[in-house]
Amino acid sequence: MPTEPSPIVLLVAVVSVIVAGAAIAVQAPINAVLNRTLADPILTACISFFVGFVALALIWVVSLTFREQAFALPSLSAVPIWAWIGGFLGTTYVLAALWSVPRVGVVTVVASVVLGQLLAATVMDAIGAFGLEAKPISWTRVASVLMVMGGLVLSRL
């Protein structure tokens, strides 16, 4: 059974994900502007992912230096076939946000994304998906989902 993270690790993890969440909120309207300029959501998504790919590739190469590792690609044949769909799942978010932001606004899109994430996370935690430790559905988890759902409804009033 995994141990609970130290308070500092918990704080750093939560703050880093909050910053990443803010980045997602900012990404949606930026991509919407790019899409307005290009008038092609698929091309817009391609550019968004290409820029992300270049950034991640550079970060990876720099991180190899700090970790004192040689530049080598690991064996990709051991990766389960279903594990390759992560990029596709990210694509669904980018395309949905591109289409939705100009129609319903950033707050409603982000609230919808968070609700979808919480619903999926609740199920994944409950069943121990992808080898994670199962965590039961509690009244506090249900309440958190309902609160976000309420926020989504309020965002449209």
PDB file of C-alpha atoms in Angstrom:
ATOM      1  CA  MET A   1       0.000   0.000   0.000  1.00  0.00           C
ATOM      2  CA  PRO A   2       1.485   3.385  -0.975  1.00  0.00           C
ATOM      3  CA  THR A   3       2.335   5.798   1.809  1.00  0.00           C
ATOM      4  CA  GLU A   4       0.846   9.279   2.059  1.00  0.00           C
ATOM      5  CA  PRO A   5       3.113  11.989   0.628  1.00  0.00           C
ATOM      6  CA  SER A   6       4.831  14.388   2.986  1.00  0.00           C
ATOM      7  CA  PRO A   7       3.082  17.757   3.447  1.00  0.00           C
ATOM      8  CA  ILE A   8       5.666  19.534   1.266  1.00  0.00           C
ATOM      9  CA  VAL A   9       5.309  16.979  -1.541  1.00  0.00           C
ATOM     10  CA  LEU A  10       1.520  17.280  -1.284  1.00  0.00           C
ATOM     11  CA  LEU A  11       1.758  21.089  -1.435  1.00  0.00           C
ATOM     12  CA  VAL A  12       4.110  21.071  -4.438  1.00  0.00           C
ATOM     13  CA  ALA A  13       1.922  18.527  -6.253  1.00  0.00           C
ATOM     14  CA  VAL A  14      -1.295  20.467  -5.635  1.00  0.00           C
ATOM     15  CA  VAL A  15       0.240  23.838  -6.557  1.00  0.00           C
ATOM     16  CA  SER A  16       1.799  22.418  -9.732  1.00  0.00           C
ATOM     17  CA  VAL A  17      -1.550  20.984 -10.831  1.00  0.00           C
ATOM     18  CA  ILE A  18      -3.317  24.264 -10.001  1.00  0.00           C
ATOM     19  CA  VAL A  19      -0.796  26.062 -12.234  1.00  0.00           C
ATOM     20  CA  ALA A  20      -1.351  23.441 -14.949  1.00  0.00           C
ATOM     21  CA  GLY A  21      -5.103  23.929 -14.610  1.00  0.00           C
ATOM     22  CA  ALA A  22      -4.642  27.673 -15.043  1.00  0.00           C
ATOM     23  CA  ALA A  23      -2.547  26.961 -18.123  1.00  0.00           C
ATOM     24  CA  ILE A  24      -5.385  24.870 -19.572  1.00  0.00           C
ATOM     25  CA  ALA A  25      -7.836  27.701 -18.899  1.00  0.00           C
ATOM     26  CA  VAL A  26      -5.529  30.164 -20.683  1.00  0.00           C
ATOM     27  CA  GLN A  27      -4.811  27.703 -23.507  1.00  0.00           C
ATOM     28  CA  ALA A  28      -8.464  27.467 -24.537  1.00  0.00           C
ATOM     29  CA  PRO A  29      -9.004  31.143 -25.477  1.00  0.00           C
ATOM     30  CA  ILE A  30      -5.517  31.409 -26.980  1.00  0.00           C
ATOM     31  CA  ASN A  31      -6.308  28.443 -29.228  1.00  0.00           C
ATOM     32  CA  ALA A  32      -9.673  30.055 -30.026  1.00  0.00           C
ATOM     33  CA  VAL A  33      -7.856  33.197 -31.242  1.00  0.00           C
ATOM     34  CA  LEU A  34      -5.477  31.056 -33.297  1.00  0.00           C
ATOM     35  CA  ASN A  35      -8.477  29.248 -34.753  1.00  0.00           C
ATOM     36  CA  ARG A  36     -10.223  32.539 -35.614  1.00  0.00           C
ATOM     37  CA  THR A  37      -7.085  33.576 -37.479  1.00  0.00           C
ATOM     38  CA  LEU A  38      -6.551  30.249 -39.275  1.00  0.00           C
ATOM     39  CA  ALA A  39     -10.244  29.350 -39.683  1.00  0.00           C
ATOM     40  CA  ASP A  40      -9.372  25.665 -39.437  1.00  0.00           C
ATOM     41  CA  PRO A  41      -9.767  23.846 -36.092  1.00  0.00           C
ATOM     42  CA  ILE A  42      -7.773  20.808 -37.208  1.00  0.00           C
ATOM     43  CA  LEU A  43      -4.818  22.934 -38.333  1.00  0.00           C
ATOM     44  CA  THR A  44      -5.113  24.942 -35.113  1.00  0.00           C
ATOM     45  CA  ALA A  45      -4.950  21.752 -33.043  1.00  0.00           C
ATOM     46  CA  CYS A  46      -1.992  20.506 -35.108  1.00  0.00           C
ATOM     47  CA  ILE A  47      -0.088  23.727 -34.456  1.00  0.00           C
ATOM     48  CA  SER A  48      -0.960  23.632 -30.753  1.00  0.00           C
ATOM     49  CA  PHE A  49       0.276  20.057 -30.437  1.00  0.00           C
ATOM     50  CA  PHE A  50       3.367  20.730 -32.570  1.00  0.00           C
ATOM     51  CA  VAL A  51       4.405  23.636 -30.343  1.00  0.00           C
ATOM     52  CA  GLY A  52       3.781  21.432 -27.307  1.00  0.00           C
ATOM     53  CA  PHE A  53       5.814  18.616 -28.874  1.00  0.00           C
ATOM     54  CA  VAL A  54       8.773  20.922 -29.543  1.00  0.00           C
ATOM     55  CA  ALA A  55       8.609  22.299 -25.982  1.00  0.00           C
ATOM     56  CA  LEU A  56       8.455  18.827 -24.445  1.00  0.00           C
ATOM     57  CA  ALA A  57      11.276  17.520 -26.649  1.00  0.00           C
ATOM     58  CA  LEU A  58      13.505  20.402 -25.543  1.00  0.00           C
ATOM     59  CA  ILE A  59      12.578  19.910 -21.888  1.00  0.00           C
ATOM     60  CA  TRP A  60      13.340  16.184 -22.226  1.00  0.00           C
ATOM     61  CA  VAL A  61      16.771  16.794 -23.784  1.00  0.00           C
ATOM     62  CA  VAL A  62      17.652  19.362 -21.103  1.00  0.00           C
ATOM     63  CA  SER A  63      16.401  17.035 -18.358  1.00  0.00           C
ATOM     64  CA  LEU A  64      18.722  14.280 -19.603  1.00  0.00           C
ATOM     65  CA  THR A  65      21.639  16.565 -18.823  1.00  0.00           C
ATOM     66  CA  PHE A  66      20.438  17.235 -15.284  1.00  0.00           C
ATOM     67  CA  ARG A  67      19.735  13.554 -14.709  1.00  0.00           C
ATOM     68  CA  GLU A  68      23.098  12.656 -16.247  1.00  0.00           C
ATOM     69  CA  GLN A  69      21.499  10.184 -18.615  1.00  0.00           C
ATOM     70  CA  ALA A  70      22.601   9.330 -22.106  1.00  0.00           C
ATOM     71  CA  PHE A  71      20.409  10.312 -25.025  1.00  0.00           C
ATOM     72  CA  ALA A  72      18.628   7.069 -25.831  1.00  0.00           C
ATOM     73  CA  LEU A  73      15.079   6.136 -26.685  1.00  0.00           C
ATOM     74  CA  PRO A  74      13.653   3.415 -24.466  1.00  0.00           C
ATOM     75  CA  SER A  75      12.146   0.318 -26.003  1.00  0.00           C
ATOM     76  CA  LEU A  76       8.657   1.227 -27.140  1.00  0.00           C
ATOM     77  CA  SER A  77       7.574  -2.335 -27.841  1.00  0.00           C
ATOM     78  CA  ALA A  78       6.865  -2.978 -24.143  1.00  0.00           C
ATOM     79  CA  VAL A  79       4.247  -0.203 -23.996  1.00  0.00           C
ATOM     80  CA  PRO A  80       0.700  -1.627 -23.891  1.00  0.00           C
ATOM     81  CA  ILE A  81      -1.228  -0.778 -27.057  1.00  0.00           C
ATOM     82  CA  TRP A  82      -3.922   1.130 -25.118  1.00  0.00           C
ATOM     83  CA  ALA A  83      -1.261   3.398 -23.578  1.00  0.00           C
ATOM     84  CA  TRP A  84      -0.736   5.092 -26.953  1.00  0.00           C
ATOM     85  CA  ILE A  85      -4.100   6.875 -26.901  1.00  0.00           C
ATOM     86  CA  GLY A  86      -3.086   9.645 -24.477  1.00  0.00           C
ATOM     87  CA  GLY A  87      -2.346  12.092 -27.283  1.00  0.00           C
ATOM     88  CA  PHE A  88      -5.675  11.284 -28.912  1.00  0.00           C
ATOM     89  CA  LEU A  89      -7.456  12.004 -25.629  1.00  0.00           C
ATOM     90  CA  GLY A  90      -5.683  15.352 -25.423  1.00  0.00           C
ATOM     91  CA  THR A  91      -6.852  16.049 -28.963  1.00  0.00           C
ATOM     92  CA  THR A  92     -10.469  15.584 -27.920  1.00  0.00           C
ATOM     93  CA  TYR A  93     -10.014  18.268 -25.273  1.00  0.00           C
ATOM     94  CA  VAL A  94      -8.327  20.745 -27.633  1.00  0.00           C
ATOM     95  CA  LEU A  95     -10.921  20.319 -30.370  1.00  0.00           C
ATOM     96  CA  ALA A  96     -13.863  20.455 -27.943  1.00  0.00           C
ATOM     97  CA  ALA A  97     -12.458  23.598 -26.298  1.00  0.00           C
ATOM     98  CA  LEU A  98     -11.769  25.223 -29.674  1.00  0.00           C
ATOM     99  CA  TRP A  99     -15.372  24.746 -30.656  1.00  0.00           C
ATOM    100  CA  SER A 100     -16.924  25.524 -27.256  1.00  0.00           C
ATOM    101  CA  VAL A 101     -15.032  28.577 -25.952  1.00  0.00           C
ATOM    102  CA  PRO A 102     -16.445  31.054 -28.485  1.00  0.00           C
ATOM    103  CA  ARG A 103     -19.960  29.672 -27.916  1.00  0.00           C
ATOM    104  CA  VAL A 104     -20.210  29.327 -24.116  1.00  0.00           C
ATOM    105  CA  GLY A 105     -17.149  31.115 -22.689  1.00  0.00           C
ATOM    106  CA  VAL A 106     -14.050  30.027 -20.832  1.00  0.00           C
ATOM    107  CA  VAL A 107     -15.659  29.615 -17.388  1.00  0.00           C
ATOM    108  CA  THR A 108     -18.318  27.213 -18.669  1.00  0.00           C
ATOM    109  CA  VAL A 109     -15.765  25.250 -20.701  1.00  0.00           C
ATOM    110  CA  VAL A 110     -13.389  24.918 -17.755  1.00  0.00           C
ATOM    111  CA  ALA A 111     -16.217  23.986 -15.374  1.00  0.00           C
ATOM    112  CA  SER A 112     -17.355  21.351 -17.869  1.00  0.00           C
ATOM    113  CA  VAL A 113     -13.807  20.009 -18.213  1.00  0.00           C
ATOM    114  CA  VAL A 114     -13.384  19.816 -14.437  1.00  0.00           C
ATOM    115  CA  LEU A 115     -16.743  18.053 -14.072  1.00  0.00           C
ATOM    116  CA  GLY A 116     -15.774  15.524 -16.738  1.00  0.00           C
ATOM    117  CA  GLN A 117     -12.423  14.996 -15.046  1.00  0.00           C
ATOM    118  CA  LEU A 118     -14.025  14.474 -11.641  1.00  0.00           C
ATOM    119  CA  LEU A 119     -16.604  12.021 -12.979  1.00  0.00           C
ATOM    120  CA  ALA A 120     -13.932   9.983 -14.784  1.00  0.00           C
ATOM    121  CA  ALA A 121     -11.538  10.210 -11.821  1.00  0.00           C
ATOM    122  CA  THR A 122     -14.228   9.017  -9.415  1.00  0.00           C
ATOM    123  CA  VAL A 123     -14.860   5.936 -11.527  1.00  0.00           C
ATOM    124  CA  MET A 124     -11.140   5.270 -12.104  1.00  0.00           C
ATOM    125  CA  ASP A 125     -10.394   5.587  -8.385  1.00  0.00           C
ATOM    126  CA  ALA A 126     -13.322   3.337  -7.464  1.00  0.00           C
ATOM    127  CA  ILE A 127     -12.246   0.515  -9.790  1.00  0.00           C
ATOM    128  CA  GLY A 128      -8.497   0.999  -9.407  1.00  0.00           C
ATOM    129  CA  ALA A 129      -8.101   1.637 -13.126  1.00  0.00           C
ATOM    130  CA  PHE A 130      -4.717   1.271 -14.826  1.00  0.00           C
ATOM    131  CA  GLY A 131      -3.140  -0.398 -11.811  1.00  0.00           C
ATOM    132  CA  LEU A 132      -3.918   2.409  -9.369  1.00  0.00           C
ATOM    133  CA  GLU A 133      -4.919   1.671  -5.802  1.00  0.00           C
ATOM    134  CA  ALA A 134      -8.734   1.573  -5.559  1.00  0.00           C
ATOM    135  CA  LYS A 135     -10.266   4.338  -3.454  1.00  0.00           C
ATOM    136  CA  PRO A 136     -13.911   3.995  -2.474  1.00  0.00           C
ATOM    137  CA  ILE A 137     -16.537   6.519  -3.515  1.00  0.00           C
ATOM    138  CA  SER A 138     -17.221   8.548  -0.371  1.00  0.00           C
ATOM    139  CA  TRP A 139     -19.856  11.138   0.394  1.00  0.00           C
ATOM    140  CA  THR A 140     -17.146  13.836   0.294  1.00  0.00           C
ATOM    141  CA  ARG A 141     -16.133  12.808  -3.228  1.00  0.00           C
ATOM    142  CA  VAL A 142     -19.765  12.794  -4.350  1.00  0.00           C
ATOM    143  CA  ALA A 143     -20.213  16.221  -2.736  1.00  0.00           C
ATOM    144  CA  SER A 144     -17.179  17.587  -4.595  1.00  0.00           C
ATOM    145  CA  VAL A 145     -18.619  16.398  -7.913  1.00  0.00           C
ATOM    146  CA  LEU A 146     -22.010  17.908  -7.084  1.00  0.00           C
ATOM    147  CA  MET A 147     -20.374  21.225  -6.120  1.00  0.00           C
ATOM    148  CA  VAL A 148     -18.564  21.432  -9.454  1.00  0.00           C
ATOM    149  CA  MET A 149     -21.816  20.498 -11.191  1.00  0.00           C
ATOM    150  CA  GLY A 150     -23.481  23.357  -9.321  1.00  0.00           C
ATOM    151  CA  GLY A 151     -20.675  25.668 -10.434  1.00  0.00           C
ATOM    152  CA  LEU A 152     -21.250  24.615 -14.018  1.00  0.00           C
ATOM    153  CA  VAL A 153     -24.960  25.429 -13.733  1.00  0.00           C
ATOM    154  CA  LEU A 154     -24.185  28.763 -12.058  1.00  0.00           C
ATOM    155  CA  SER A 155     -21.709  29.640 -14.823  1.00  0.00           C
ATOM    156  CA  ARG A 156     -24.620  29.752 -17.269  1.00  0.00           C
ATOM    157  CA  LEU A 157     -26.986  31.915 -15.173  1.00  0.00           C
TER     158      LEU A 157
END
